[in-house]
């Protein structure tokens, strides 16, 4: 079956007991057992496994064409589960313009346990390949990157890595509707389900998908041992989001490409970063590995931080806020918000400067969004 059908049906057969068409929110924390080591239904304790979560995990796995999906209480908890596959003295190679919270998790948490992190400011697969050392156990990529929408050739990086080294792709920006990293050679996909997957800015959640049974077993072990699991209600909201991911993404994308074109020709704007623009350096690679260009875009405003300050105060339809991927359009200032935890010198090196504005283009009316940007720019 195709994506839209699977997101509505995979793991979501009508309830056997009642016929309920929607997967019930199963709140019980414990489940009856018929004897020693004889759970009645396959469930024992809600941290270990839960019917609503199990159903969501099947839909998540299907979204990434994966055998296994494992869900967590946030995208950051999902990233933590993957980093727990590592041992002290292992090395992680990553692109530098990643989500600020992931950078913080790397440098402020896992670096304390003897794991080494190296950041590359090149998005060329060749540069990533030549930075590999025998200690490199994991390559962590975002593509498109946050907030500059750089594109990394996932297939090329997968071809360059050694068998000991896992390729992990944070697919939050692209969504499983537009990009499936496992099909391009990645070993593990990570999602902040908080963003497009849930899509309505009303739940925090995360997911990991993989085809490798041993990795799946380790992730499951960690999920139960550390316990950073989503609540049944969170699972319900995330699964509800997946049902409309395809239709939302189509509208998100159409709006984003219209706005990118308007911004690219505007005198107050000095640069636009959107992989859908033919002049974007990653345009061809994006076309080859994605089924669309997504709905995140960034631009530089002439006049720097004071101009950004005036611009965001003028916005009326766009809300000035962190996060992304919801139905409503958001604008943010990465240097002080999402990427505030990256030291200023590093930020300057990767181009996250004070004149940069990032937009998460929502699914409101295209003309209303265009007019809002134009009046604020004016
Ligand atoms: C938001 C985000 C995360 C972290 O997810 P949370 O659900 O906020 O913990 C990780 N990666 C990317 C790309 C994100 O946008």
Short mmCIF file of C-alpha atoms and ligand atoms in Angstrom, two decimals:
data_model
loop_
_atom_site.label_atom_id
_atom_site.label_comp_id
_atom_site.label_asym_id
_atom_site.label_seq_id
_atom_site.Cartn_x
_atom_site.Cartn_y
_atom_site.Cartn_z
CA UNK A 1 0.00 0.00 0.00
CA UNK A 2 1.01 3.61 -0.54
CA UNK A 3 2.08 6.07 2.15
CA UNK A 4 -1.27 7.80 2.80
CA UNK A 5 -3.10 4.47 3.16
CA UNK A 6 -0.47 2.99 5.46
CA UNK A 7 -0.53 6.04 7.75
CA UNK A 8 -4.26 5.54 8.23
CA UNK A 9 -4.31 1.74 8.55
CA UNK A 10 -0.92 0.29 9.51
CA UNK A 11 -1.12 -1.04 13.09
CA UNK A 12 -4.65 0.35 13.36
CA UNK A 13 -7.07 -2.49 12.75
CA UNK A 14 -10.46 -1.94 14.43
CA UNK A 15 -10.31 -2.97 18.10
CA UNK A 16 -11.00 -6.73 18.53
CA UNK A 17 -13.02 -6.30 21.72
CA UNK A 18 -15.26 -3.37 20.72
CA UNK A 19 -14.86 -2.71 17.01
CA UNK A 20 -13.61 0.83 17.76
CA UNK A 21 -12.22 2.24 14.52
CA UNK A 22 -9.83 4.57 16.32
CA UNK A 23 -7.08 2.95 18.39
CA UNK A 24 -8.16 3.25 22.05
CA UNK A 25 -6.06 5.25 24.50
CA UNK A 26 -5.04 2.45 26.81
CA UNK A 27 -4.25 3.92 30.21
CA UNK A 28 -3.75 0.81 32.33
CA UNK A 29 -0.26 0.71 33.84
CA UNK A 30 -0.38 -3.05 34.45
CA UNK A 31 -1.94 -6.09 32.77
CA UNK A 32 -3.40 -9.33 34.17
CA UNK A 33 -1.29 -12.47 33.93
CA UNK A 34 -2.82 -15.97 33.79
CA UNK A 35 0.05 -17.64 35.62
CA UNK A 36 3.78 -17.36 36.10
CA UNK A 37 5.35 -15.93 32.94
CA UNK A 38 1.93 -16.12 31.19
CA UNK A 39 0.81 -12.60 30.34
CA UNK A 40 -2.77 -12.76 29.05
CA UNK A 41 -2.34 -10.40 26.15
CA UNK A 42 1.38 -9.99 25.65
CA UNK A 43 1.42 -6.89 27.86
CA UNK A 44 2.76 -6.81 31.42
CA UNK A 45 3.68 -3.31 32.49
CA UNK A 46 3.08 0.04 30.79
CA UNK A 47 6.69 1.24 30.68
CA UNK A 48 7.75 -1.97 28.95
CA UNK A 49 4.94 -2.02 26.40
CA UNK A 50 1.51 -0.46 25.97
CA UNK A 51 -1.21 -1.18 23.37
CA UNK A 52 -1.54 2.43 22.14
CA UNK A 53 2.23 2.80 21.89
CA UNK A 54 2.64 -0.54 20.15
CA UNK A 55 0.10 0.55 17.54
CA UNK A 56 1.91 3.87 17.02
CA UNK A 57 5.25 2.10 16.73
CA UNK A 58 3.87 -0.01 13.87
CA UNK A 59 2.70 3.13 12.04
CA UNK A 60 6.03 4.89 12.66
CA UNK A 61 7.97 1.89 11.34
CA UNK A 62 5.79 1.84 8.24
CA UNK A 63 6.28 5.58 7.69
CA UNK A 64 10.01 4.98 7.29
CA UNK A 65 9.66 1.67 5.39
CA UNK A 66 11.33 0.14 8.44
CA UNK A 67 10.89 -3.17 10.24
CA UNK A 68 11.02 -1.56 13.68
CA UNK A 69 9.81 1.65 15.30
CA UNK A 70 10.51 2.62 18.90
CA UNK A 71 8.82 5.65 20.45
CA UNK A 72 10.04 8.02 23.14
CA UNK A 73 8.77 10.91 25.24
CA UNK A 74 10.56 13.49 23.05
CA UNK A 75 12.86 13.77 20.06
CA UNK A 76 15.68 14.39 22.52
CA UNK A 77 14.85 11.16 24.38
CA UNK A 78 14.91 9.35 21.01
CA UNK A 79 18.36 10.83 20.29
CA UNK A 80 19.50 9.73 23.75
CA UNK A 81 18.43 6.15 23.02
CA UNK A 82 20.60 6.14 19.90
CA UNK A 83 23.60 7.68 21.67
CA UNK A 84 23.31 4.96 24.31
CA UNK A 85 24.42 2.46 21.68
CA UNK A 86 27.92 3.95 22.11
CA UNK A 87 30.80 3.12 24.48
CA UNK A 88 33.37 5.47 26.05
CA UNK A 89 36.16 6.44 23.59
CA UNK A 90 33.83 6.00 20.61
CA UNK A 91 33.78 8.91 18.24
CA UNK A 92 30.80 10.63 16.63
CA UNK A 93 31.10 12.67 13.47
CA UNK A 94 28.37 15.19 12.77
CA UNK A 95 27.57 18.16 10.65
CA UNK A 96 27.80 21.37 12.66
CA UNK A 97 24.51 23.02 11.78
CA UNK A 98 22.34 20.53 13.62
CA UNK A 99 19.49 21.16 16.02
CA UNK A 100 20.87 23.16 18.97
CA UNK A 101 19.44 20.72 21.51
CA UNK A 102 21.23 17.81 19.84
CA UNK A 103 24.48 19.80 19.89
CA UNK A 104 23.91 20.42 23.60
CA UNK A 105 23.18 16.72 24.23
CA UNK A 106 26.44 15.80 22.45
CA UNK A 107 28.74 18.37 24.04
CA UNK A 108 27.24 18.85 27.51
CA UNK A 109 25.97 15.34 28.31
CA UNK A 110 27.59 12.55 26.30
CA UNK A 111 31.02 14.23 26.06
CA UNK A 112 31.15 13.83 29.86
CA UNK A 113 31.05 10.05 29.45
CA UNK A 114 34.13 9.88 27.26
CA UNK A 115 32.38 9.92 23.89
CA UNK A 116 34.15 12.22 21.45
CA UNK A 117 32.29 14.48 19.05
CA UNK A 118 33.75 16.06 15.95
CA UNK A 119 31.79 18.57 13.91
CA UNK A 120 32.29 19.18 10.21
CA UNK A 121 31.32 22.41 8.53
CA UNK A 122 31.33 20.79 5.10
CA UNK A 123 28.24 19.10 3.68
CA UNK A 124 30.22 17.23 1.05
CA UNK A 125 30.02 13.46 1.46
CA UNK A 126 33.73 13.27 0.46
CA UNK A 127 34.75 15.55 3.35
CA UNK A 128 32.71 13.45 5.77
CA UNK A 129 34.30 10.28 4.38
CA UNK A 130 37.84 11.58 4.75
CA UNK A 131 37.17 12.68 8.35
CA UNK A 132 36.33 9.09 9.37
CA UNK A 133 38.81 7.42 11.75
CA UNK A 134 38.89 3.82 13.09
CA UNK A 135 37.25 5.16 16.29
CA UNK A 136 34.28 6.63 14.41
CA UNK A 137 31.31 4.53 15.46
CA UNK A 138 28.54 6.85 14.44
CA UNK A 139 27.85 9.54 11.83
CA UNK A 140 24.98 11.84 12.82
CA UNK A 141 23.43 13.80 9.99
CA UNK A 142 20.60 16.19 9.46
CA UNK A 143 19.50 16.86 5.90
CA UNK A 144 18.06 19.40 5.28
CA UNK A 145 20.07 20.97 8.09
CA UNK A 146 18.74 23.33 10.70
CA UNK A 147 18.57 26.28 10.20
CA UNK A 148 20.45 26.74 6.90
CA UNK A 149 18.75 23.98 4.89
CA UNK A 150 21.99 22.49 3.62
CA UNK A 151 21.61 19.15 1.89
CA UNK A 152 23.87 16.17 2.56
CA UNK A 153 24.00 13.33 0.02
CA UNK A 154 22.86 10.51 2.35
CA UNK A 155 23.49 7.75 -0.21
CA UNK A 156 27.07 8.95 -0.78
CA UNK A 157 27.84 9.09 2.96
CA UNK A 158 26.34 5.60 3.44
CA UNK A 159 28.65 4.29 0.71
CA UNK A 160 31.75 5.80 2.34
CA UNK A 161 31.25 4.60 5.91
CA UNK A 162 32.88 1.52 7.42
CA UNK A 163 30.71 -1.43 8.55
CA UNK A 164 31.53 -0.65 12.23
CA UNK A 165 30.11 2.83 11.85
CA UNK A 166 26.38 3.55 12.10
CA UNK A 167 24.79 6.20 9.94
CA UNK A 168 22.05 8.01 11.85
CA UNK A 169 19.83 10.58 10.15
CA UNK A 170 17.60 12.99 12.04
CA UNK A 171 14.73 13.13 9.55
CA UNK A 172 12.59 15.65 11.45
CA UNK A 173 12.80 18.45 8.83
CA UNK A 174 12.16 16.26 5.80
CA UNK A 175 9.47 14.01 7.35
CA UNK A 176 8.99 10.38 6.32
CA UNK A 177 6.60 11.54 3.60
CA UNK A 178 9.42 13.31 1.75
CA UNK A 179 12.52 11.30 2.61
CA UNK A 180 13.29 7.78 3.86
CA UNK A 181 16.95 7.66 4.96
CA UNK A 182 16.94 3.88 5.57
CA UNK A 183 16.18 3.37 1.87
CA UNK A 184 19.21 5.57 1.11
CA UNK A 185 21.55 3.43 3.24
CA UNK A 186 21.20 4.87 6.76
CA UNK A 187 21.09 2.44 9.70
CA UNK A 188 18.88 4.47 12.02
CA UNK A 189 16.36 7.30 11.61
CA UNK A 190 15.51 9.66 14.45
CA UNK A 191 12.46 11.92 14.62
CA UNK A 192 11.17 14.64 16.80
CA UNK A 193 7.51 13.65 16.39
CA UNK A 194 6.73 16.98 18.07
CA UNK A 195 7.15 18.65 14.68
CA UNK A 196 5.54 17.60 11.37
CA UNK A 197 4.63 14.04 12.40
CA UNK A 198 2.22 15.18 15.12
CA UNK A 199 1.86 18.45 13.27
CA UNK A 200 -0.38 20.52 15.52
CA UNK A 201 2.03 21.90 18.12
CA UNK A 202 0.22 20.09 20.91
CA UNK A 203 2.45 17.17 21.92
CA UNK A 204 6.13 16.40 22.58
CA UNK A 205 7.32 13.05 21.24
CA UNK A 206 10.12 11.19 19.51
CA UNK A 207 10.75 8.06 17.49
CA UNK A 208 13.55 5.87 16.18
CA UNK A 209 13.24 3.52 13.20
CA UNK A 210 15.62 0.81 12.00
CA UNK A 211 15.72 -2.40 9.97
CA UNK A 212 18.50 -3.96 12.05
CA UNK A 213 17.12 -6.51 14.58
CA UNK A 214 20.13 -6.14 16.91
CA UNK A 215 19.87 -2.37 17.02
CA UNK A 216 16.15 -2.73 17.57
CA UNK A 217 16.77 -5.04 20.52
CA UNK A 218 19.23 -2.56 22.07
CA UNK A 219 16.83 0.34 21.58
CA UNK A 220 13.99 -1.65 23.15
CA UNK A 221 16.20 -2.59 26.08
CA UNK A 222 17.11 1.04 26.60
CA UNK A 223 13.49 2.22 26.21
CA UNK A 224 12.40 -0.10 29.03
CA UNK A 225 15.51 0.37 31.20
CA UNK A 226 15.63 4.18 31.05
CA UNK A 227 11.86 4.61 30.74
CA UNK A 228 11.61 7.80 28.68
CA UNK A 229 8.35 6.61 27.11
CA UNK A 230 5.48 8.69 25.69
CA UNK A 231 2.13 8.58 27.49
CA UNK A 232 -0.75 6.72 25.79
CA UNK A 233 -2.43 10.08 25.10
CA UNK A 234 0.78 11.39 23.48
CA UNK A 235 0.84 8.25 21.31
CA UNK A 236 -2.76 8.85 20.27
CA UNK A 237 -2.01 12.44 19.22
CA UNK A 238 1.11 11.45 17.29
CA UNK A 239 -0.74 8.66 15.47
CA UNK A 240 -3.60 11.03 14.67
CA UNK A 241 -1.01 13.40 13.21
CA UNK A 242 0.43 10.73 10.93
CA UNK A 243 -2.99 10.17 9.34
CA UNK A 244 -2.88 13.63 7.75
CA UNK A 245 0.89 13.98 7.26
CA UNK A 246 0.66 13.60 3.48
CA UNK A 247 -2.09 16.18 2.91
CA UNK A 248 -0.50 18.61 5.34
CA UNK A 249 2.94 18.30 3.73
CA UNK A 250 1.50 18.98 0.29
CA UNK A 251 0.01 22.27 1.45
CA UNK A 252 3.04 23.13 3.64
CA UNK A 253 5.32 22.70 0.63
CA UNK A 254 3.19 24.63 -1.83
CA UNK A 255 3.06 27.58 0.60
CA UNK A 256 6.81 27.40 1.31
CA UNK A 257 7.88 27.44 -2.33
CA UNK A 258 5.60 30.39 -3.06
CA UNK A 259 7.06 32.33 -0.11
CA UNK A 260 10.66 31.39 -0.99
CA UNK A 261 10.20 32.85 -4.46
CA UNK A 262 8.69 36.06 -3.07
CA UNK A 263 11.50 36.48 -0.53
CA UNK A 264 14.22 35.77 -3.11
CA UNK A 265 13.17 38.82 -5.12
CA UNK A 266 12.68 41.19 -2.19
CA UNK A 267 15.06 44.15 -1.71
CA UNK A 268 15.08 43.83 2.12
CA UNK A 269 16.33 40.25 1.89
CA UNK A 270 19.99 39.50 1.15
CA UNK A 271 19.82 35.69 0.92
CA UNK A 272 17.21 32.92 0.94
CA UNK A 273 17.94 29.33 1.97
CA UNK A 274 15.42 26.89 0.53
CA UNK A 275 16.40 23.65 -1.25
CA UNK A 276 13.50 24.10 -3.68
CA UNK A 277 15.16 27.12 -5.30
CA UNK A 278 17.19 26.04 -8.37
CA UNK A 279 20.12 28.22 -7.25
CA UNK A 280 20.35 26.42 -3.88
CA UNK A 281 23.63 24.42 -3.86
CA UNK A 282 21.84 21.26 -2.64
CA UNK A 283 18.93 21.51 -5.08
CA UNK A 284 19.95 18.58 -7.32
CA UNK A 285 20.81 16.27 -4.40
CA UNK A 286 17.54 17.17 -2.70
CA UNK A 287 15.69 16.32 -5.91
CA UNK A 288 17.44 12.95 -6.03
CA UNK A 289 16.87 11.89 -2.41
CA UNK A 290 13.65 13.69 -1.43
CA UNK A 291 10.14 13.66 -2.92
CA UNK A 292 9.75 17.40 -2.32
CA UNK A 293 11.64 20.22 -0.66
CA UNK A 294 9.79 20.57 2.63
CA UNK A 295 8.46 23.73 4.21
CA UNK A 296 11.33 25.10 6.27
CA UNK A 297 13.18 28.11 4.93
CA UNK A 298 15.57 30.74 6.23
CA UNK A 299 16.61 34.15 5.00
CA UNK A 300 18.96 37.00 5.86
CA UNK A 301 17.46 40.39 6.47
CA UNK A 302 19.41 43.50 5.48
CA UNK A 303 19.93 45.62 8.59
CA UNK A 304 20.86 42.76 10.94
CA UNK A 305 19.40 42.24 14.39
CA UNK A 306 17.55 45.60 14.69
CA UNK A 307 15.78 44.87 11.39
CA UNK A 308 14.91 41.36 12.57
CA UNK A 309 13.54 42.83 15.80
CA UNK A 310 11.25 45.20 13.86
CA UNK A 311 10.27 42.53 11.35
CA UNK A 312 9.13 39.93 13.89
CA UNK A 313 7.14 42.53 15.86
CA UNK A 314 5.22 43.44 12.70
CA UNK A 315 4.23 39.87 11.82
CA UNK A 316 0.52 39.25 12.29
CA UNK A 317 -0.21 35.79 10.85
CA UNK A 318 3.22 34.30 11.58
CA UNK A 319 3.85 33.80 15.30
CA UNK A 320 7.32 34.55 16.63
CA UNK A 321 8.12 31.30 18.48
CA UNK A 322 10.45 28.31 18.70
CA UNK A 323 9.60 24.94 17.17
CA UNK A 324 8.33 24.04 13.71
CA UNK A 325 6.18 21.66 11.75
CA UNK A 326 2.76 22.68 13.06
CA UNK A 327 -0.20 23.80 10.96
CA UNK A 328 0.43 27.40 12.03
CA UNK A 329 3.27 29.46 10.53
CA UNK A 330 6.11 30.35 12.87
CA UNK A 331 9.11 32.67 12.57
CA UNK A 332 12.15 32.33 14.77
CA UNK A 333 15.57 33.90 15.32
CA UNK A 334 17.95 30.91 15.44
CA UNK A 335 20.92 32.87 16.89
CA UNK A 336 19.03 33.65 20.11
CA UNK A 337 16.44 30.87 20.16
CA UNK A 338 16.91 27.36 18.70
CA UNK A 339 20.70 27.72 18.38
CA UNK A 340 21.35 29.86 21.45
CA UNK A 341 23.15 26.93 23.12
CA UNK A 342 25.85 26.93 20.38
CA UNK A 343 28.81 29.22 21.28
CA UNK A 344 28.86 32.50 19.24
CA UNK A 345 32.15 31.66 17.44
CA UNK A 346 30.73 28.32 16.29
CA UNK A 347 27.51 30.03 15.22
CA UNK A 348 29.45 32.55 13.15
CA UNK A 349 31.47 29.74 11.57
CA UNK A 350 28.33 28.00 10.31
CA UNK A 351 26.51 31.16 9.32
CA UNK A 352 23.88 31.32 12.05
CA UNK A 353 24.29 35.07 12.34
CA UNK A 354 22.08 37.77 13.87
CA UNK A 355 20.45 38.67 10.52
CA UNK A 356 19.05 35.16 10.02
CA UNK A 357 15.31 34.46 10.29
CA UNK A 358 13.89 30.93 10.05
CA UNK A 359 10.34 30.25 8.93
CA UNK A 360 8.24 27.17 9.51
CA UNK A 361 5.62 27.70 6.84
CA UNK A 362 2.20 26.50 7.95
CA UNK A 363 -0.91 25.52 6.02
CA UNK A 364 -2.83 28.79 6.23
CA UNK A 365 -3.93 30.53 3.04
CA UNK A 366 -0.96 31.25 0.77
CA UNK A 367 -2.02 34.81 -0.01
CA UNK A 368 -2.48 35.68 3.69
CA UNK A 369 1.02 34.41 4.45
CA UNK A 370 2.54 36.30 1.51
CA UNK A 371 0.81 39.55 2.49
CA UNK A 372 1.94 39.14 6.10
CA UNK A 373 5.59 38.76 5.11
CA UNK A 374 5.42 41.64 2.61
CA UNK A 375 3.85 44.09 5.09
CA UNK A 376 6.38 43.16 7.80
CA UNK A 377 9.29 43.51 5.35
CA UNK A 378 7.95 46.89 4.21
C1 LIG B 1 12.91 19.64 17.85
C2 LIG B 1 13.99 18.84 17.27
C3 LIG B 1 14.63 17.85 18.01
C4 LIG B 1 14.30 17.58 19.47
O1 LIG B 1 13.01 17.11 19.62
P1 LIG B 1 12.10 17.37 20.95
O2 LIG B 1 10.86 16.66 20.63
O3 LIG B 1 11.95 18.85 21.10
O4 LIG B 1 12.89 16.79 22.10
C5 LIG B 1 15.61 17.09 17.39
N1 LIG B 1 15.95 17.33 16.11
C6 LIG B 1 15.37 18.28 15.36
C7 LIG B 1 15.79 18.48 13.95
C8 LIG B 1 14.38 19.07 15.92
O5 LIG B 1 13.80 20.03 15.17
#
